[in-house]
Every structure is written in C-alpha cells, then in structure tokens.
Short mmCIF file of C-alpha atoms in Angstrom, two decimals:
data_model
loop_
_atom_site.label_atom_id
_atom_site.label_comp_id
_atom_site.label_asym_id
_atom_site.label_seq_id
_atom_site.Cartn_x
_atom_site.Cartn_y
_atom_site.Cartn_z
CA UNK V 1 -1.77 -62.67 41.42
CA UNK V 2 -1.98 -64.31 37.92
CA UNK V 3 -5.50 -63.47 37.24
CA UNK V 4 -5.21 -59.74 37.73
CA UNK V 5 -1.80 -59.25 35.83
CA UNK V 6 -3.29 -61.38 32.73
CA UNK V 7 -6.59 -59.10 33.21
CA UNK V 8 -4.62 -56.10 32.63
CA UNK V 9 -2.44 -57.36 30.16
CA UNK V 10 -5.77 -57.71 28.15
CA UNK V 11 -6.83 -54.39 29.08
CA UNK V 12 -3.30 -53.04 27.56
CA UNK V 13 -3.32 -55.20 24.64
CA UNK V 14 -7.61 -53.86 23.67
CA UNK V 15 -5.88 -50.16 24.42
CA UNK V 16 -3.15 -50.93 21.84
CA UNK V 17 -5.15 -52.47 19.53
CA UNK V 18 -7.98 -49.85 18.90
CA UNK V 19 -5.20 -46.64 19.65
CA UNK V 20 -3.97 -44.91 16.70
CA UNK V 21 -0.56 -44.83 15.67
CA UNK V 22 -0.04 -41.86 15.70
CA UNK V 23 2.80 -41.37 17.88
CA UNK V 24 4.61 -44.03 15.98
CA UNK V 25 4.14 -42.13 13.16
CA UNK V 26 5.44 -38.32 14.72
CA UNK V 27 7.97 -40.24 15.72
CA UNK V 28 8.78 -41.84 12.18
CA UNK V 29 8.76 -38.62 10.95
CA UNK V 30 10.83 -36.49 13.28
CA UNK V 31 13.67 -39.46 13.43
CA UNK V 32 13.57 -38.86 9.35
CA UNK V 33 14.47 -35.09 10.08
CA UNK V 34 16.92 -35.93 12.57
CA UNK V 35 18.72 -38.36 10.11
CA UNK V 36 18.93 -36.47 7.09
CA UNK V 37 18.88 -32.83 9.00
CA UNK V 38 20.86 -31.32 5.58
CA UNK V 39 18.11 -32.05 3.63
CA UNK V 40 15.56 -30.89 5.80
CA UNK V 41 17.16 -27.70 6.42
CA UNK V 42 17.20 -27.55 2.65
CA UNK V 43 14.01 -28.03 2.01
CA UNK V 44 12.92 -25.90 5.15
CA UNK V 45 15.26 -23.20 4.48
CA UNK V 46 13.72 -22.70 0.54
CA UNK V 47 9.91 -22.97 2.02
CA UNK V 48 10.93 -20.12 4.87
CA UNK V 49 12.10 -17.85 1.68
CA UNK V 50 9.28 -18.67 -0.37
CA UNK V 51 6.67 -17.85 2.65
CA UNK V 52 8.56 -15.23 3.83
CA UNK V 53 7.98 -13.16 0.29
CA UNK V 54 4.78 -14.05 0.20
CA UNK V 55 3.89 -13.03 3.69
CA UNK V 56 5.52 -9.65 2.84
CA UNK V 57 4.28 -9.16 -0.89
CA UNK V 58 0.60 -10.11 1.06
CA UNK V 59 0.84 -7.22 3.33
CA UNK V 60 2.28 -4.69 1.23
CA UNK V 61 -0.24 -4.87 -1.31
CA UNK V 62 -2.89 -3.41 0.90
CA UNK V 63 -0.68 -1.40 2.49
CA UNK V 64 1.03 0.07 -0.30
CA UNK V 65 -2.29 0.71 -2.42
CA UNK V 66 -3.66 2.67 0.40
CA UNK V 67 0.33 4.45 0.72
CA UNK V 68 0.69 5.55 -2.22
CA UNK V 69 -2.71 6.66 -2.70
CA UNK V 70 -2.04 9.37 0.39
CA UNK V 71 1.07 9.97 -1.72
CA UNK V 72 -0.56 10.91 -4.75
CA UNK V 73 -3.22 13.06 -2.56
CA UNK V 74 -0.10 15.29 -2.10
CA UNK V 75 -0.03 16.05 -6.08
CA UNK V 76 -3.07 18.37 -5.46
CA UNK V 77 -6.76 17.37 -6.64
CA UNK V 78 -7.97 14.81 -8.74
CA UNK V 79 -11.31 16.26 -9.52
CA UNK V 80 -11.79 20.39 -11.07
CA UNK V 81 -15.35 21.91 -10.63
CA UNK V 82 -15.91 24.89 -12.67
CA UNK V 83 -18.91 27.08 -12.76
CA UNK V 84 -20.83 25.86 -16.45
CA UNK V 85 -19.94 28.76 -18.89
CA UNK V 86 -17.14 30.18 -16.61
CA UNK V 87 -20.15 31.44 -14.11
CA UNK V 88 -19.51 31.58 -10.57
CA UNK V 89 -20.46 28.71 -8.24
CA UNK V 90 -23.78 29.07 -6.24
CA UNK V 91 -22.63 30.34 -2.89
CA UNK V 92 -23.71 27.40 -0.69
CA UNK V 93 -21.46 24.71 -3.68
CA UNK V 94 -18.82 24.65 -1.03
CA UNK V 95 -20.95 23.41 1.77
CA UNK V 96 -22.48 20.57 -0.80
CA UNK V 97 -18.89 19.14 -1.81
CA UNK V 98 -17.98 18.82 2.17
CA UNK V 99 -21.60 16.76 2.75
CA UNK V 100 -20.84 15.12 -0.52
CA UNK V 101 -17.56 14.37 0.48
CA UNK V 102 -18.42 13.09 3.68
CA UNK V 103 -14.43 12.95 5.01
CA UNK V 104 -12.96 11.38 2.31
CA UNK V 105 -11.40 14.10 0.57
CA UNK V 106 -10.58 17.97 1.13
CA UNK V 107 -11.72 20.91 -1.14
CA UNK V 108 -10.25 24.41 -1.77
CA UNK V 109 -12.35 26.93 -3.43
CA UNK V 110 -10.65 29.64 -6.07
CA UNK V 111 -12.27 32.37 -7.43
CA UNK V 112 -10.18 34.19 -10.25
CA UNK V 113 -9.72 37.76 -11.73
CA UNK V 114 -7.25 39.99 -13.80
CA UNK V 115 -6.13 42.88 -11.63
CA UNK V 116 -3.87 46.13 -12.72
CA UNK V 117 -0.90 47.45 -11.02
CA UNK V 118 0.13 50.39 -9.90
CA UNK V 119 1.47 51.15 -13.33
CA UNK V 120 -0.78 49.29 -15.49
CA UNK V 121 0.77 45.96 -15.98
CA UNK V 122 -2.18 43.16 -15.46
CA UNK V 123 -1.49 40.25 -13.34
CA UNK V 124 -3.74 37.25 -12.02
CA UNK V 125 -5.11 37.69 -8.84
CA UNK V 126 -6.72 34.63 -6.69
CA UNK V 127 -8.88 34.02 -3.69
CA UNK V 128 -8.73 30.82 -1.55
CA UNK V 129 -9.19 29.75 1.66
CA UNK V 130 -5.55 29.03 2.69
CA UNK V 131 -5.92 26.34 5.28
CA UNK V 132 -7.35 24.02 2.69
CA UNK V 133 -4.88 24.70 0.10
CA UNK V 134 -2.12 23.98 2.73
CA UNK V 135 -3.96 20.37 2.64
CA UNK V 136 -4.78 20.14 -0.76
CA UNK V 137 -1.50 21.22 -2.45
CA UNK V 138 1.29 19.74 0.09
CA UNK V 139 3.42 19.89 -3.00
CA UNK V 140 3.45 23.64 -3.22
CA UNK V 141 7.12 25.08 -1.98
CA UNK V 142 6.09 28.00 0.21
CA UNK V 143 8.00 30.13 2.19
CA UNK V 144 5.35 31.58 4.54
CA UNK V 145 1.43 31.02 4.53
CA UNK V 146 -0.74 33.95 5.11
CA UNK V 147 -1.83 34.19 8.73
CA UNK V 148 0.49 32.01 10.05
CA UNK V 149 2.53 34.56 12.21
CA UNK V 150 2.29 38.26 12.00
CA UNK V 151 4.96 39.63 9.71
CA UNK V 152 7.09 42.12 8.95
CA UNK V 153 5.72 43.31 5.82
CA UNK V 154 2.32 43.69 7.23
CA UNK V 155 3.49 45.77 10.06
CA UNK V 156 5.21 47.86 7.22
CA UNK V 157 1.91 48.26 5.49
CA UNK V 158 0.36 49.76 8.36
CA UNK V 159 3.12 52.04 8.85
CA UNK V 160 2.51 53.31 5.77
CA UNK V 161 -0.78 54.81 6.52
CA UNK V 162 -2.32 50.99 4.80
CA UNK V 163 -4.12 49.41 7.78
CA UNK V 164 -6.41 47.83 5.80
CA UNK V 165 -3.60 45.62 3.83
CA UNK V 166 -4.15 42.17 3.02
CA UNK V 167 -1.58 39.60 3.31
CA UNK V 168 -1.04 37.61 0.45
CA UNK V 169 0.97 34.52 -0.89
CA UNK V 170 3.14 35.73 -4.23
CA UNK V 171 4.27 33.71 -7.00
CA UNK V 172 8.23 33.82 -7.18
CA UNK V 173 7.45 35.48 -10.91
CA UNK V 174 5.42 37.81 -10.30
CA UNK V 175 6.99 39.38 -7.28
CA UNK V 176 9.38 40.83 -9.41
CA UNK V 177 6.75 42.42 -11.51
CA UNK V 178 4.42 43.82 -7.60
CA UNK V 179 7.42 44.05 -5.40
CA UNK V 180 10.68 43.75 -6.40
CA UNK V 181 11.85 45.08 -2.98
CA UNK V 182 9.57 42.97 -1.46
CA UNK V 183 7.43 45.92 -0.21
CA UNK V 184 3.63 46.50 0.45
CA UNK V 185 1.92 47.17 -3.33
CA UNK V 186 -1.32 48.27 -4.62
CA UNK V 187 -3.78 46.35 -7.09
CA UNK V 188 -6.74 47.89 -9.30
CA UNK V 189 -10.16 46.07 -10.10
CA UNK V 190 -12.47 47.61 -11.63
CA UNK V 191 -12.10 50.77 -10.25
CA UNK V 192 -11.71 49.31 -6.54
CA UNK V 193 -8.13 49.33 -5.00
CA UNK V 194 -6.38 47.14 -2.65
CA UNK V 195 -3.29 47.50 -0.54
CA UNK V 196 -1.50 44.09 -0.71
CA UNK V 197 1.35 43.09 1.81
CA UNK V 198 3.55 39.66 0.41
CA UNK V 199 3.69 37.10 3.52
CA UNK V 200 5.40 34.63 1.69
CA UNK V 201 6.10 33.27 -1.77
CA UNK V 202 5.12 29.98 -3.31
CA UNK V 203 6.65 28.24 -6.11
CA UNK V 204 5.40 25.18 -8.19
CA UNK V 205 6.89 25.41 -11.45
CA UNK V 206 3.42 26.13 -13.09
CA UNK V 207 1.00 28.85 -13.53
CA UNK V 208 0.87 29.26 -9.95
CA UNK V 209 4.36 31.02 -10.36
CA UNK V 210 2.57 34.12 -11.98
CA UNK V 211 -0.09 34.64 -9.25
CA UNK V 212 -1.04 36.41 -6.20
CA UNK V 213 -3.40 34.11 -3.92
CA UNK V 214 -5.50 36.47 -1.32
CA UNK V 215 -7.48 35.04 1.83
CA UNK V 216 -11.35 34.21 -0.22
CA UNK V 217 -12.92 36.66 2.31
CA UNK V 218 -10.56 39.52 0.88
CA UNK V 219 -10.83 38.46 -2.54
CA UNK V 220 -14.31 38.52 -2.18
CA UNK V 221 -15.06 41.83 -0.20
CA UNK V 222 -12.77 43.45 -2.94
CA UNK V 223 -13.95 42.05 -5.80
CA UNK V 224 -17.52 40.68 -5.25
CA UNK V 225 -16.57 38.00 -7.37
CA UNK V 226 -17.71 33.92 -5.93
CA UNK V 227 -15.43 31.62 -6.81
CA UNK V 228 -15.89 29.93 -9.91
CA UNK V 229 -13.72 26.94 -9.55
CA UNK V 230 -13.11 23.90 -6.63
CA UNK V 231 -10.46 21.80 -6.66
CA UNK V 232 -11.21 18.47 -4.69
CA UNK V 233 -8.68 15.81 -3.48
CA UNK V 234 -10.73 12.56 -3.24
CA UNK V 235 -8.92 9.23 -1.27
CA UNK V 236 -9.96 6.15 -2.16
CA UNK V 237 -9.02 3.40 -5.43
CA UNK V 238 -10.30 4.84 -9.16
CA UNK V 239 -13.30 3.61 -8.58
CA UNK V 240 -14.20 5.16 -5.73
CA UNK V 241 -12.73 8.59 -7.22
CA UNK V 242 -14.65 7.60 -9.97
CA UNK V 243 -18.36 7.46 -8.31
CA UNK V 244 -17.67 10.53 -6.21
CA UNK V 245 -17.11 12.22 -9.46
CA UNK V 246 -20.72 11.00 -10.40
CA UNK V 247 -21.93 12.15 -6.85
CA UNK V 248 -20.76 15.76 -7.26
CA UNK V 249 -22.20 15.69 -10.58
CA UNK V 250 -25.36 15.09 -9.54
CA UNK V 251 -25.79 16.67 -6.12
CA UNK V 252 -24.21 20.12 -8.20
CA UNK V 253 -25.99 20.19 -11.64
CA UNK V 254 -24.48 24.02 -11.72
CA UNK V 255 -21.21 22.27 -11.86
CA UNK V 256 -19.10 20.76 -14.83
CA UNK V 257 -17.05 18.08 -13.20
CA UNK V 258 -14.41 16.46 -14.40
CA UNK V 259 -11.38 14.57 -13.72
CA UNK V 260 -7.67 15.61 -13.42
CA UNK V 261 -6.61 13.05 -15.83
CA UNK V 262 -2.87 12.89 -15.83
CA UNK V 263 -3.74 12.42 -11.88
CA UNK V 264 -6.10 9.42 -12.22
CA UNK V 265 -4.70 8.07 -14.63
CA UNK V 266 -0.96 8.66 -13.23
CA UNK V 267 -1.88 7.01 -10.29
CA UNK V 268 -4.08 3.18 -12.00
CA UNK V 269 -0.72 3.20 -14.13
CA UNK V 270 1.43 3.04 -11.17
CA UNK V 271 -0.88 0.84 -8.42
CA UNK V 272 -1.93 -1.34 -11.53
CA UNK V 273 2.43 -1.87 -11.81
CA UNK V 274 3.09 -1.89 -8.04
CA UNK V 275 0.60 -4.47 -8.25
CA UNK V 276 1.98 -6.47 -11.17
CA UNK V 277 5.37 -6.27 -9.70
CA UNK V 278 4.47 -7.62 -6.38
CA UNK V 279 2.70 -11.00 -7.91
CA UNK V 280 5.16 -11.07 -10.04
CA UNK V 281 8.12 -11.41 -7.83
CA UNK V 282 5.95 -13.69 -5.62
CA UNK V 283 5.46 -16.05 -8.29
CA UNK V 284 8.96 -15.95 -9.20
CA UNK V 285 10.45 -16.81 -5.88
CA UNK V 286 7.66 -19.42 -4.95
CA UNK V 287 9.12 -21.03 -8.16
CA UNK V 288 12.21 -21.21 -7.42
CA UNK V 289 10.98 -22.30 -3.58
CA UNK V 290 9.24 -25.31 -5.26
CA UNK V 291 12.17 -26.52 -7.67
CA UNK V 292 14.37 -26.13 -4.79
CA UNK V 293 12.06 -28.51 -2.50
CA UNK V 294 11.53 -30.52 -5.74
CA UNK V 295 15.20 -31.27 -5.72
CA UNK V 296 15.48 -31.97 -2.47
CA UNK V 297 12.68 -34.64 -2.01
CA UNK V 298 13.79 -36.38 -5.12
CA UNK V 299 17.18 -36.36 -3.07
CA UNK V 300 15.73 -37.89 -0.47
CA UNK V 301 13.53 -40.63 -2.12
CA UNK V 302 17.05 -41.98 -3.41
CA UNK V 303 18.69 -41.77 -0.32
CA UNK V 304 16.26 -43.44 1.74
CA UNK V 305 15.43 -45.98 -0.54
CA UNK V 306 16.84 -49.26 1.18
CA UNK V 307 14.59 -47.75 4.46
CA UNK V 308 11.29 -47.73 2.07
CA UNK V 309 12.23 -51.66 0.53
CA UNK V 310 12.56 -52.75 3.80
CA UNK V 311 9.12 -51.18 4.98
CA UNK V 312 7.69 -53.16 1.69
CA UNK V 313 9.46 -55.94 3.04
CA UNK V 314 7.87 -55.91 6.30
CA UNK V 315 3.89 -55.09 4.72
CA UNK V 316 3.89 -51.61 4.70
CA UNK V 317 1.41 -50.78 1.93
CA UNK V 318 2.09 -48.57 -1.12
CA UNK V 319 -0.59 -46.33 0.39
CA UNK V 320 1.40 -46.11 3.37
CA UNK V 321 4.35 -45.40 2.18
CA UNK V 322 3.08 -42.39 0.00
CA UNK V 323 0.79 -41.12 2.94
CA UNK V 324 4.52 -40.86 5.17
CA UNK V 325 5.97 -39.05 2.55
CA UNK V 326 3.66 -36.36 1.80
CA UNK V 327 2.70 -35.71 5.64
CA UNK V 328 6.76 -35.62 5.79
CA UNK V 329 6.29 -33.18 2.61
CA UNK V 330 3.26 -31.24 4.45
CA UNK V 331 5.44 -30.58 8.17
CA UNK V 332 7.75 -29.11 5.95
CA UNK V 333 5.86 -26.58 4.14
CA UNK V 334 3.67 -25.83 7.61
CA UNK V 335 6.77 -25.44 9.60
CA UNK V 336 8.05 -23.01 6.82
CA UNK V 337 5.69 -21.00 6.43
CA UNK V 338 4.87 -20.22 10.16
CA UNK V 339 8.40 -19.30 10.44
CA UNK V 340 8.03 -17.18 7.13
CA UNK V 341 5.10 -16.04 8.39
CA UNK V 342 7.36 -13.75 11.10
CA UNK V 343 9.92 -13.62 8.97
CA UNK V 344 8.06 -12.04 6.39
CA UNK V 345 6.44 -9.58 8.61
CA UNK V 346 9.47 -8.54 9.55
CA UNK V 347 10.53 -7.39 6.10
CA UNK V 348 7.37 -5.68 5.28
CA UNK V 349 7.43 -3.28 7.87
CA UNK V 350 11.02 -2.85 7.07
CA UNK V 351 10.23 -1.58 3.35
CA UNK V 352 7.07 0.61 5.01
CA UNK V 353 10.05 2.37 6.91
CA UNK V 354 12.65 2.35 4.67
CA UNK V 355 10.17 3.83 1.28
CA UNK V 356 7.34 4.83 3.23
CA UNK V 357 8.26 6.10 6.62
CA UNK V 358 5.50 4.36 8.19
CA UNK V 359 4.57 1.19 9.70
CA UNK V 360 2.73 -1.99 7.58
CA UNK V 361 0.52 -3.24 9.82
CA UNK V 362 0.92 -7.07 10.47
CA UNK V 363 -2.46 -9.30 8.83
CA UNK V 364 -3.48 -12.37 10.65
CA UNK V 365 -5.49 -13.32 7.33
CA UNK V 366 -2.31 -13.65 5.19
CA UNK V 367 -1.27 -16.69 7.28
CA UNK V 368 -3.74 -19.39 6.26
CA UNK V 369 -3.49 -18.36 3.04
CA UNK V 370 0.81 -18.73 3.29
CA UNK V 371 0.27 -21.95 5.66
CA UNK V 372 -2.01 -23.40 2.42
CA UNK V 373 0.06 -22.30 -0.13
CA UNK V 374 3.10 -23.88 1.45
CA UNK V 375 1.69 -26.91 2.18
CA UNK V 376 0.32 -27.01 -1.58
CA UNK V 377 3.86 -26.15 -2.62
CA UNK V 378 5.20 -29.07 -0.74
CA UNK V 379 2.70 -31.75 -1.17
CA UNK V 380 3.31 -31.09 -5.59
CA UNK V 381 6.59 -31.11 -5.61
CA UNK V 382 6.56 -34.04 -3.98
CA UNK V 383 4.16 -35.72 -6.73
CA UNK V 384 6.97 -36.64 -8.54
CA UNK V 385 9.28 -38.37 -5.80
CA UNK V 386 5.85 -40.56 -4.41
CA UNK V 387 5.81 -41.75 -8.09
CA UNK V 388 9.41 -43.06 -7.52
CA UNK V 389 7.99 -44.60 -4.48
CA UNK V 390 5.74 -46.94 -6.04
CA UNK V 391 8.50 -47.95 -8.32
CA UNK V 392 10.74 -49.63 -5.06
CA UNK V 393 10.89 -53.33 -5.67
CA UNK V 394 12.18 -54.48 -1.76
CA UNK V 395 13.80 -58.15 -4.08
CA UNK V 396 15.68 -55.68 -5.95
CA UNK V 397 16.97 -53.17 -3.73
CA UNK V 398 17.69 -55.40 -0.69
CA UNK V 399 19.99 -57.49 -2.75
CA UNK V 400 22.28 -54.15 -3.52
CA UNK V 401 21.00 -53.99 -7.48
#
C-alpha cells in the first residue's frame, strides 16, 4: 500500500511544484478586499464615478455632434444658390442639386418677383415647392400649408366666380396690406392677373413676414419666371458641408454658391464648445477620481504595513510585493469601470431624453477604452504608494518603531 500512496504523493508534490500560484494569489487579493472593505469601496466607489462620466461623455460626443447637427438643419439652409447676375437657374438645376445631393440634404427652389395689388401697392410675391420648404424651414410658425386640406377660403374664391384661385401661404404683415378680412385678393404682373386665396399664414420674424409664397407651378404658369434662387440644407460636420459646397459649385457652373455663414459658422462655434465642454468635464472628474484613489492607496500602504514586513520577513521579494499591489490597484480600476461602464450608459441615454428627446445609442467600443483608462488611472496613482513599499524595513516595523 506504501508504494502507491508515496507514488502519488510524488505525483502531487511535481503538480504543486510546476502549478502557478495563482489561486494563492486571487485569494491574497480578495481576502485584502474583504479586510479593509471601507477602503475598497472607496477606492471602487471614486473609479465607478470616474468611468461612469467617461462612459457617458464617450457616447454623447458622437451622439450629440450628429443631434445637434439635425437641430441646426431645422434653422433652414446652410448653402444659397443664386442664378450669376440675378439670372434664373437653368431649368433642369433642381434635378442636379438632388443627384448632387445624393440624400444628404433637402433643397427648396424660390423664384422671386414684385407684384401690384388691386390698388397699386407692390408687394413680394414667391414661388416654391411647399413640401420641401415644410422640410427645409421646420422653424417657420405656420398656421396652415397650402394643399394640406381644402379650405374655406378657397371654396370662397370659387364662389366668387374665381375658380382658377391659387392658394397661397401669407406673411402675417402683409395680410393686412392683401386681405385684411382675410378674403380671396387679386395680384398684377406685368399685365397678367391672379386670383389669390390665403390658406394659412407664416411668421418668422424676417423678410418672410412681408411675402406671399405661391405653389412654383402657379408662380411659374403666371409669371413665366424660373426660379432664380435654391436654398439647400446639407447634414453632415463643416467639412462635409464644406465639400458639398465645392460639389455644387462645380457640377452648376451657372450657379454662385455660397455659404449661410452665421449658419456654419453658428453651428463649429457650438459643436467645437459642446466638444470642449465634454473633455473638459471628463478630465476634471477623472482627476478628482485619481486623487481620490491616490488617497486611498496611500491609506492603505500605511495600514497594511506590519502585513508587507512580515511578507519581507518570510522572502517575499520587493518585486513581489509591488507586483500584489498594483494587480490589487488594476482589479480595482477593471471592476470600476465595468460597473461604470452600465452606469454610465445609463446616464447618457438619460440626457438624450431629457435635452434631446431621443435615445443615445449604447457603444461597445467605449469600453476598452474606459476598462484601459481605469486601469491606467489605478496602476499611477498607485506609483507613489509602491514607492513607500520599497521603503518597509520588516527589523523596523516588526519591533513596533
């Protein structure tokens, strides 16, 4: 019986010998969290925060950029084409900007003259095509769009012996000047006249105010006149908006293109800021984060340093010692920011309700880069306290000095 227990008994002691330790040392290390749990929570509850920002200041800044970027599309365009020398626009230009455009923007023709009255007074008259305005210009206040619903007014037009009226939007200042009862009224171009029915009024606070905007098919039958101007809405960063600009420019040489400056430039100002704001919050709190873990590993070098002597004491190496600590160090700052990680999610799609009234779609990719940064945060602030380490004379401490 001796012979095969002392064969296995080798057999355990070769397993033992060429295993790793490294259940000894998980178990070093969660026994150290157990033990000093205050600490840990310290340390674990300041990592959590700092990965927690940063998972949500990661996911808003795509998010937001592309947000507020449909939120400035509802100012209206950020590119004007005008016919060169106030001509009218080849007939097909429209066509070209959609191909050029490809889906990334919307365009609304408008072709411009100065009509009369019925008792001479002049007033601008416009021609559109009203379902691209409506996506164009979501900023306009309007009460009714043209050809929405039959209306009233229409119906009166034709009762008046007009059947041939067009509907058309009215600026809220110049419908006292065309209708002040809100009737049917007539308009002179050139000779030609047009019975006019007001659908609905629109009001913007700008020149728009002191227009009348017909359907482009009207406008044009009446007048004969192309439209000499396209407004364009392009989506994408300033760049993008930027070479688009250059594309219309060249696939339109009839064109002068140009950019609706206080747009663009509106719009860099206040991503470049959104921008700076985020990082710089991030970079704030991950601060604080790392002084607070600073503080508390320092803490804990002190408090454990009888256990560390007496590991010296027994031939743990220097090299040891410090690899312990900083793998203690780097659980810390993974198991913070994995629990940031959700936390942090959470809160992002929290602010994309609350200020954008839409979701921010959770990113995988931020959480290697908030498990690494973490982990980095941890392992240097913890430079400091494995200094302090190497400093532990076992004679010294053991005796109580």
């Amino acid at each position: 019986m001796s012979a095969p227990m002392s064969h296995q008994a080798r057999d355990l002691a070769a397993r033992r010998e060429h295993a790793p330790h490294t259940s000894m040392f998980v178990r070093m290390l969660v026994r150290a969290a157990i033990l000093r749990r205050g600490r840990a929570a310290s340390a674990l509850f300041a990592i959590v925060v700092a990965a927690a920002v940063a998972t949500a200041m990661l996911n808003l800044y795509v998010d937001v950029q592309a947000k507020l970027r449909r939120e400035f599309r509802n100012y209206g365009a950020n590119i004007i084409m005008v016919g060169k020398d106030g001509a009218s626009l080849p007939a097909n230009t429209l066509a070209q900007v959609d191909s050029t455009l490809n889906g990334r923007g919307v365009a609304a023709p408008f072709g411009m003259i100065v009509a009369r009255t019925a008792d001479g007074q002049a007033i601008v008259v416009a021609g559109t095509e009203f379902d691209r305005v409506q996506k164009l210009d979501k900023w306009w206040s309007v009460s009714q769009w043209p050809g929405e619903i039959p209306t009233s007014r229409a119906q009166d037009a034709r009762e008046m012996g007009h059947p041939e009226s067009s509907q058309a939007l009215v600026g809220v200042r110049a419908l006292p000047v065309v209708a002040p009862r809100d009737q049917p009224f007539e308009l002179t171009f050139q000779g030609k006249s047009l019975q006019v029915a007001p659908v609905g009024t629109v009001h913007t606070g700008a020149a728009e105010d002191s227009r009348i905007y017909l359907s482009l098919a009207d406008f044009e039958a009446w007048t004969g006149v192309q439209p000499s101007t396209i407004e364009v809405a392009v989506s994408g960063s300033p760049e993008e908006v930027a070479a688009m600009l250059n594309s219309l420019a060249t696939a339109i040489p009839a064109a002068d293109v140009r950019p609706v400056r206080q747009i663009m430039e509106g719009e860099a100002r206040v991503l470049g800021k959104t921008r700076a704001t985020l990082l710089a919050a991030s970079a704030l709190i991950i601060l604080t984060a790392a002084l607070c873990v600073l503080s508390t590993l320092m803490g804990w070098v002190f408090d454990r340093r009888r256990d560390f002597a007496i590991m010296k004491a027994l031939g743990a190496s220097t090299r040891l010692l410090n690899g312990f600590f900083a793998a203690e160090a780097a659980a810390l700052g993974a198991m913070g920011a994995v629990i940031g990680f959700v936390v942090g999610v959470g809160i992002a799609a929290w602010i994309g309700r609350a200020n954008f009234h839409a979701a921010v779609v959770p990113r995988l990719s931020v959480l290697p880069v908030v498990l690494a940064g973490s982990m980095a945060v941890t392992l240097l602030s913890a430079i400091l306290p494995i200094s302090l380490l190497r400093r532990v004379q076992p004679a010294v401490i053991l005796r109580g000095e």
